[in-house]
Amino acid sequence: MLTPPGKIKILSEGIANRIAAGEVVERPASVVKELIENALDAGATEILVAVKKAGFDEILVTDNGWGMDDEDLLLAFRRHATSKLDSAEDLLRITHLGFRGEALPSVASVSRVEVLTKRDDRPTGFRFKVDGGKATGPEPAATDRGSSIRVRSLFYNVPARRKFLRTPATEYNHIVNVFRKYALSYPEIKWTLKREDDTVWDFSSSDLRGRIGQMYGEGALSHIHTVEGRTGDMFIEGVVGGGELFRKSRGDQFFFINKRPFISSSLHHAVINGFGPLIHYGQFPLYVLFLRLDPEDFDVNVHPSKHEVRFRDERQAYRTVLHGIRDALGNTIRSGESPVNMPLDKTTDRSSHFKLTPQPHGRKIDGREELDLLFGNRSSSQSRESFGSQTTPVISKDYPYQQNVPKDTHSHSNQSAEHPSTEDHHDSSAQSQSDLAAPLAGKYDPHGETDRLMNSEATVHESTSDVGSVDSSQRINVWQLHRTYILSQVKSGLVVIDQHVAHERILYEKAIDAMKERPWNGQQLLFPVEVELTPDDSAMLEEIAEGLGRMGFDVEHLKGLTWQIRSFPAGIKVKNESKLLKDILRDYRNEHELRLAPEEALAASFACKAAIKKGDPLNLEEMNALIDDLFLTRYPFVCPHGRPVVINLSMKELNKLFLRE
Amino acid sequence: MRFSTSQSNFIEAFNRIAPAVPSKSTLPILSNILLQLEGNRLRMVATDLEVSVLTEIEVHGQEDGALSVPAKKIGDISRELEGLDLECWMDENNHLLMNAGAGSYKVPGISALEFPNLPEIEESAKVTLSTDKMDGFIRRLTFAVSKDELRPALTGVFFQLRPNEIRGVATDGHRLVRIVDQSFQYDGDPRELIFPVKALEMVRRNLPEEGDVEINIGANQVMIKLEDATLFSRLIEGKYPHYESVIPQNIEDRLIVGTEDLIRAVKRAAIFSNPISRQVIFKVEAEKLEITAEDIELGGQGKEVIVASYNGSPKEIGYNANYILEILKQIETDELRMDVGGTTQAAIIKPTEPAEGEDFLMLIMPVRLN
């Protein structure tokens, strides 16, 4: 990706015009950014950034890259000189960071710049100065390989610009943010940040986890989940932080595309959506996510400061992020690696944290036990103790660098990333979650099903147990509410489970499992059911018959558009096999467009259609079985469409509602 | 309307018809029962429009009349008046007034004119069954009917009347029960009827200790006369599946096993089955039956071995434990016979000694083990 040195050219008018015009240098941080990108483009493996008075007095960026010779220098300081673009076609394939060729001349026009640089293949280096547009040099000078660019008295000749700048603390914070982005994006590079000659950070060459450890403290690593995935030709990798690393404000959210930082409200939304009810409104998870995509499939040229990216397929990007996050969290939650913030508990103390104990092979905790574990009445001190070993105090309080930075400045740093829809989130997390799920859910309408309970009597339905059922005397604290929700008392208060989405989550994972590992057994029918399909459905069924077979559906093509169902997944209460099959086919068509893999689409369609519905009465045994099975799933808190499954109302919240002290 | 009677007389009659009152209805009048006095005969009727029950008692009548009253209210108050005599009358505002002991009560009713009429049966056939037989049919058939409202035929019990033979069949598509009784007197035309389960359950509830039950069959209604009550029921329309074709004919592998042993073993093993699939595996070989269950996710395992007689080749077949237990509970003999077919074939379960003149068999479809 890096171009050899000495190829600085003048862009043609055409290219220059195609690049959106705009101020490159808005504030000290933009200078830092441009200089860092130059250093990266020069193939540096060590980069030093030193600022004085938040960059107003001096910004120095030193690298050990290829350097420049006298000719390069002259070209570099002419507007639209860039070594990176040859033609308009090249613009479509931008993989470089500072392609605009505007940076150095723009910086030089509003400051006093001094460059000291030496190319490897030249015996001497050069010094070059520009002072308010007037150049001195290049003249030979003794220096090491690489470039060192010093920018002094920024905006000294633009008093109007100076007026728009914020306090030095804010501007410094912007610089820190720029530095962090690149330090995260290039962990293999040795980075140093100095402020007024004090070393703030000194990061040795590492990998991403290592860099996060350097930046956030080693304790953070135990709350980090690795993200890895792909959708078609789009790859995602990186890390996302669990509950301990949730923030109350933005600032630790990083997106990169082909290593270029960008901000995206819709992808941020995808991350939050991926967390589902594990996170609630007003919390911001830490994430560092790298997308990799063919440069032709996205456009960075939306804004001259290159913060935003337009994707050819926005939905693909959204899905990639969403599923990347879900998979990462799902894996972790089930494997019990790390604590995650308890869903929907708005109390701010940390008594709400839970940790799933890693379970010995072949033995899983039963659902009620698990509920108690999750929502159990652990005291704050206990849970602090239990997590203390994994958490360094510096992480749980503030960012390491924050002692240098006034708190309020955080909110400005990423203001443009504010997503409009997050503004009008309701207080109820359940509501906000279903809003969040909307873009993914598409046509999915969970409440569209006919409400068979026309009269809304507020009876709490408690049924008796079934024939041959296991003894359930010890678990009587389960009720069905309006044939829609399962209520259960847990130590900390009340847990409410949506019966349909809970079952949907269970069936989804079973179906996935059936297709990938253990085929599902099929309850055979005494009277095989014949189904007449439409030509579309029949063709689609041919495609998915094998997958359905592994899920326990034995379907056979008889003739023409007639199919026969001989068995269906054992244990599923199927009222009408042919209707279920048709519903699955119809739903599969929609899901297929939204999901990554056909198996996932099939599993989601099956789960949605075969799951018990709102309005289905459940007896005690069935409710307990549902809870047990729910907590055997990898990701019990979110249904395959992103809706919450479990909501906890703590005694604290209830007491508050009843104005009880 | 004005009458007096003892509480016990009244509540007994009430209890016969009360189960027909629908627990939920969009028609308020159906929550009521009809009281109709003619001379000393008090007639009480409850209906959900599909099944209606009528009973009559002797009271001391003073003034004829009729009124419909809320079933729950009238039942609740009558139950609490044990040992007392009730005096009931209605006023011009359709209130039922009741005096009993030191209490007096007023229940708002609805005009009897609004209460649905009982269906009229144009009798086309009449059959008589002994109480025992009727009970045996209902008891062993109703558990197996389907709850799928989209296939109404399967939600009822299918009766076939043939010369000197009556057959009762029920199936939900996974198991099937068939009872053929040839000790039955019938000389009419062959008939096929599908009875709603609710009607049969109401019949069973009101079956007398002994005697006969008379069934009058109309075009789409039946009237069943019991000793103390008369029941009217709509018949389910639709075509019953051709069940005979799914009964395997030539299964030679036969297992004989103690009924109670098997029930207990399945119950115990099922505790370790997956709570959703409830799957148990029957492994049959010479002289023994092994029943295993395993919940792969929860990790539990159960295994039971029963001594049994078996003449076929060793096999392993999966069943839903709930289905099989419901079937086993219908067997009244000490031992039962299970004809074990292939893994995609229904197994036949029967008592070892059928009752005289009766052929009773049950089918269960296995779970296909992937």
Short mmCIF file of N, CA, C and O in Angstrom, two decimals, chain B residues 255 262 266 280-284 289-292 315-319 321 324 328 338 340 349:
data_model
loop_
_atom_site.label_atom_id
_atom_site.label_comp_id
_atom_site.label_asym_id
_atom_site.label_seq_id
_atom_site.Cartn_x
_atom_site.Cartn_y
_atom_site.Cartn_z
N LEU B 255 -43.44 -57.61 21.46
CA LEU B 255 -42.91 -57.47 22.82
C LEU B 255 -44.07 -57.63 23.79
O LEU B 255 -45.12 -57.04 23.61
N LEU B 262 -43.65 -51.07 32.88
CA LEU B 262 -43.27 -50.21 31.75
C LEU B 262 -43.61 -48.74 32.06
O LEU B 262 -42.79 -47.84 31.81
N VAL B 266 -40.78 -45.85 32.13
CA VAL B 266 -40.80 -44.72 31.22
C VAL B 266 -40.85 -43.41 32.01
O VAL B 266 -40.14 -42.45 31.71
N VAL B 280 -37.61 -40.62 24.58
CA VAL B 280 -37.03 -41.79 25.22
C VAL B 280 -36.77 -42.83 24.13
O VAL B 280 -37.47 -42.85 23.13
N ILE B 281 -35.74 -43.63 24.35
CA ILE B 281 -35.42 -44.63 23.33
C ILE B 281 -35.71 -46.02 23.86
O ILE B 281 -35.28 -46.37 24.96
N PHE B 282 -36.48 -46.77 23.12
CA PHE B 282 -36.78 -48.16 23.46
C PHE B 282 -35.80 -49.04 22.71
O PHE B 282 -35.75 -49.00 21.48
N LYS B 283 -35.04 -49.81 23.47
CA LYS B 283 -34.12 -50.74 22.83
C LYS B 283 -34.61 -52.14 23.19
O LYS B 283 -34.60 -52.53 24.35
N VAL B 284 -35.09 -52.84 22.17
CA VAL B 284 -35.65 -54.16 22.47
C VAL B 284 -34.69 -55.24 21.98
O VAL B 284 -34.08 -55.13 20.92
N LEU B 289 -36.20 -55.22 27.67
CA LEU B 289 -36.46 -53.92 27.07
C LEU B 289 -35.65 -52.90 27.86
O LEU B 289 -35.73 -52.85 29.08
N GLU B 290 -34.85 -52.15 27.12
CA GLU B 290 -34.05 -51.13 27.78
C GLU B 290 -34.60 -49.77 27.36
O GLU B 290 -34.82 -49.53 26.18
N ILE B 291 -34.84 -48.93 28.33
CA ILE B 291 -35.36 -47.59 28.01
C ILE B 291 -34.32 -46.58 28.45
O ILE B 291 -33.89 -46.57 29.62
N THR B 292 -33.90 -45.75 27.54
CA THR B 292 -32.90 -44.74 27.90
C THR B 292 -33.40 -43.37 27.53
O THR B 292 -34.20 -43.19 26.61
N LYS B 315 -33.81 -53.85 18.16
CA LYS B 315 -34.15 -52.58 17.53
C LYS B 315 -34.00 -51.44 18.52
O LYS B 315 -34.11 -51.65 19.74
N GLU B 316 -33.84 -50.27 17.96
CA GLU B 316 -33.79 -49.06 18.79
C GLU B 316 -34.72 -48.04 18.19
O GLU B 316 -34.53 -47.62 17.06
N ILE B 317 -35.73 -47.67 18.96
CA ILE B 317 -36.72 -46.75 18.40
C ILE B 317 -37.03 -45.65 19.43
O ILE B 317 -37.15 -45.93 20.62
N GLY B 318 -37.12 -44.43 18.92
CA GLY B 318 -37.39 -43.30 19.81
C GLY B 318 -38.87 -42.95 19.87
O GLY B 318 -39.58 -43.04 18.87
N TYR B 319 -39.32 -42.57 21.07
CA TYR B 319 -40.71 -42.13 21.22
C TYR B 319 -40.75 -40.90 22.10
O TYR B 319 -39.86 -40.65 22.91
N ALA B 321 -42.05 -39.43 25.27
CA ALA B 321 -42.44 -40.07 26.53
C ALA B 321 -43.87 -39.70 26.93
O ALA B 321 -44.61 -40.54 27.44
N ILE B 324 -46.30 -41.73 24.86
CA ILE B 324 -46.35 -43.16 25.17
C ILE B 324 -46.98 -43.39 26.54
O ILE B 324 -47.73 -44.34 26.74
N LEU B 328 -50.04 -45.82 27.48
CA LEU B 328 -49.90 -46.93 28.43
C LEU B 328 -50.97 -46.87 29.51
O LEU B 328 -51.45 -47.90 29.99
N MET B 338 -46.77 -55.04 22.51
CA MET B 338 -46.33 -53.94 21.67
C MET B 338 -45.72 -54.55 20.41
O MET B 338 -44.75 -55.30 20.49
N VAL B 340 -43.59 -53.97 17.48
CA VAL B 340 -42.59 -52.95 17.17
C VAL B 340 -42.16 -53.08 15.73
O VAL B 340 -41.48 -54.03 15.35
N ILE B 349 -49.85 -50.87 20.17
CA ILE B 349 -49.90 -51.25 21.58
C ILE B 349 -51.32 -51.72 21.89
O ILE B 349 -52.28 -51.04 21.57
#
